[in-house]
CSV table of C-alpha atoms in Angstrom, one decimal:
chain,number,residue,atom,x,y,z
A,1,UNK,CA,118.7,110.1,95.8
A,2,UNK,CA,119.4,113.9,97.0
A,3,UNK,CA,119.1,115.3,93.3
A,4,UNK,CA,115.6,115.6,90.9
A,5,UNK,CA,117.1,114.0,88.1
A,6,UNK,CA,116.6,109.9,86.2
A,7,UNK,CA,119.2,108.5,88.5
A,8,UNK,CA,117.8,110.2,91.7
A,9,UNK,CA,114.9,108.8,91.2
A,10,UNK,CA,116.0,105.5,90.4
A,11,UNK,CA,118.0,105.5,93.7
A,12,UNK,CA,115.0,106.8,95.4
A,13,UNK,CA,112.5,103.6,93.9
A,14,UNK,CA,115.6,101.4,95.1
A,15,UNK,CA,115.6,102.9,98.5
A,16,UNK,CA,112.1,102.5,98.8
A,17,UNK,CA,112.3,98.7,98.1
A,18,UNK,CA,114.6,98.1,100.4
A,19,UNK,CA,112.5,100.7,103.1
A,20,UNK,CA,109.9,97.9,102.1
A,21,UNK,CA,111.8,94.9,103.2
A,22,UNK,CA,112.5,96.7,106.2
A,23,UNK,CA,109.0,98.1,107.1
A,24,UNK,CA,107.7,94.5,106.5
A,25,UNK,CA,110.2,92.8,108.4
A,26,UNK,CA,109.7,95.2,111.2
A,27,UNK,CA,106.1,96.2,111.3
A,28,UNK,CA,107.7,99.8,111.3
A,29,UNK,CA,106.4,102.3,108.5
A,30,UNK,CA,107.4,105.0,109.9
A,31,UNK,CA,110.0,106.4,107.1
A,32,UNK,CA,107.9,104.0,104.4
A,33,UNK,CA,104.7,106.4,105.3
A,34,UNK,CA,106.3,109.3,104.3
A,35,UNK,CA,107.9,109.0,101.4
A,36,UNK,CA,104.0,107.2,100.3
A,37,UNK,CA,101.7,109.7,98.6
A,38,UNK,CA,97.8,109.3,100.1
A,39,UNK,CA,96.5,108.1,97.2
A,40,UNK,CA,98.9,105.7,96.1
A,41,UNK,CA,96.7,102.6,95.1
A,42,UNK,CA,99.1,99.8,95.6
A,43,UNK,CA,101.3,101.4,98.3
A,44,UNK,CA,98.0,101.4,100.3
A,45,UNK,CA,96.8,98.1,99.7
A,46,UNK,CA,100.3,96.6,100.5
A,47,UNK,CA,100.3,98.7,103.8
A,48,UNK,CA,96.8,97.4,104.8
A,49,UNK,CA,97.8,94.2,104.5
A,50,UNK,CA,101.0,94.2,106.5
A,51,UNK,CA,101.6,90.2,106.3
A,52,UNK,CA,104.4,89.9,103.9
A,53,UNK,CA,106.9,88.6,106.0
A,54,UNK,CA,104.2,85.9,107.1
A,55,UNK,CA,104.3,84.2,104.1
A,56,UNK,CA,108.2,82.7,104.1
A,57,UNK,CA,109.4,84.8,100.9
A,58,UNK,CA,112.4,86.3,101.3
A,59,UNK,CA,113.8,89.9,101.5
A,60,UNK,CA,113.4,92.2,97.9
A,61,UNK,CA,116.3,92.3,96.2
A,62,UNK,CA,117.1,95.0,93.0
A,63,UNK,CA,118.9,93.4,90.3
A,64,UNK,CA,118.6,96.5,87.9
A,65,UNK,CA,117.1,100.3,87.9
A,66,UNK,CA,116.5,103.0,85.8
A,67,UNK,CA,115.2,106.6,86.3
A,68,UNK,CA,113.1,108.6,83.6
A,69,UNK,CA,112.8,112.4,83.4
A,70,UNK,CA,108.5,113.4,82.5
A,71,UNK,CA,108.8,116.6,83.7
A,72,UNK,CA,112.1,117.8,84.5
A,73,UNK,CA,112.4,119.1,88.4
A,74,UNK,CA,109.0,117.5,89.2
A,75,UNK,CA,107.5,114.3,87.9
A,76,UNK,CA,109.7,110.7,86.9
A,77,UNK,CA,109.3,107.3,86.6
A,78,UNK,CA,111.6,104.0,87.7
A,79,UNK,CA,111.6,100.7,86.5
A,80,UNK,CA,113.3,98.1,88.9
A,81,UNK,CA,114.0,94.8,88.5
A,82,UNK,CA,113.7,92.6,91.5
A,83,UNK,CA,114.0,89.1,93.1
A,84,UNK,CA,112.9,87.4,95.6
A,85,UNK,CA,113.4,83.8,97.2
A,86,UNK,CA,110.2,82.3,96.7
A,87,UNK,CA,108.1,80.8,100.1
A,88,UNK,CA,108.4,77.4,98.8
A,89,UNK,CA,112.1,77.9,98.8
A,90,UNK,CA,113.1,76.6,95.6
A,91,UNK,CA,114.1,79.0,93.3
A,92,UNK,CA,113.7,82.8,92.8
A,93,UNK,CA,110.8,84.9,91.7
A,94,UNK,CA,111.5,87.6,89.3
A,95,UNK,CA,109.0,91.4,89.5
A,96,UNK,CA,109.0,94.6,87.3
A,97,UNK,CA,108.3,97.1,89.4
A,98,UNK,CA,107.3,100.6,87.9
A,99,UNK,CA,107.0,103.2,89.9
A,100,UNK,CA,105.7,106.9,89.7
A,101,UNK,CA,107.3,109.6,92.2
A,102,UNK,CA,107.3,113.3,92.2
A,103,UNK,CA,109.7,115.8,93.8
A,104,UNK,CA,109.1,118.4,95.3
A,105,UNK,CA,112.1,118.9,98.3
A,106,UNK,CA,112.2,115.5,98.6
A,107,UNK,CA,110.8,112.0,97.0
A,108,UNK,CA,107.3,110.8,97.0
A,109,UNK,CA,105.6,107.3,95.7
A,110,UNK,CA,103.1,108.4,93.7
A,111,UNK,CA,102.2,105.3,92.2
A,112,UNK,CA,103.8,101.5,92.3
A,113,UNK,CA,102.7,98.0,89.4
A,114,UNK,CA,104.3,95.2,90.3
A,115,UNK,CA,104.6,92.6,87.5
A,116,UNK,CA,105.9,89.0,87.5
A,117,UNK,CA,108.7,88.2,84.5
A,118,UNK,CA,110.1,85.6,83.6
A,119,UNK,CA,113.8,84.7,84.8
């Protein structure tokens, strides 16, 4: 997650996730706040509406990841494949979550779609 490269910032998307599972779980987004950029449309909207662990669903869960270099040293992309138990709790809902980040010294969430697939 250290390195600007494909696989750092497919470690840095799965990190997030699981920084999401924990921020939700918690009401802590502390660490989640910082890796966010400001203007990061669905990081914000998820953030303002801090009732995901209200709703029964279970914890995120990575199945698969993958890093792409845009601009080598400063601008990739993830894809993540993720589950999660569903609130009804029978059976498992499956996301594609795409994710923009930038590095510059570190890992920021530029810009998160979430999409449902099919099993």
């Amino acid at each position: 997650m250290d390195s600007a490269t494909a696989d750092g910032a497919a470690a840095a998307a799965t990190y997030f996730t699981s920084l999401t599972n924990y921020a939700f779980t918690t009401s802590d987004f502390e660490e989640w706040d910082t890796l966010v950029a400001d203007d990061c449309i669905t990081c914000n909207a998820l953030r303002a509406d801090d009732t995901s662990d209200e709703d029964g669903a279970g914890l995120l869960e990575v199945t698969a990841a993958s890093g792409i270099e845009i601009d080598p040293g400063r601008w990739y992309s993830a894809t993540l494949d993720v589950s999660q138990d569903n609130a009804g709790g029978g059976g498992t809902d499956e996301f594609r979550f795409l994710y923009a980040l930038s590095y510059d010294d570190g890992w920021t969430i530029e810009a998160l779609d979430v999409t449902e697939r099919e099993p």
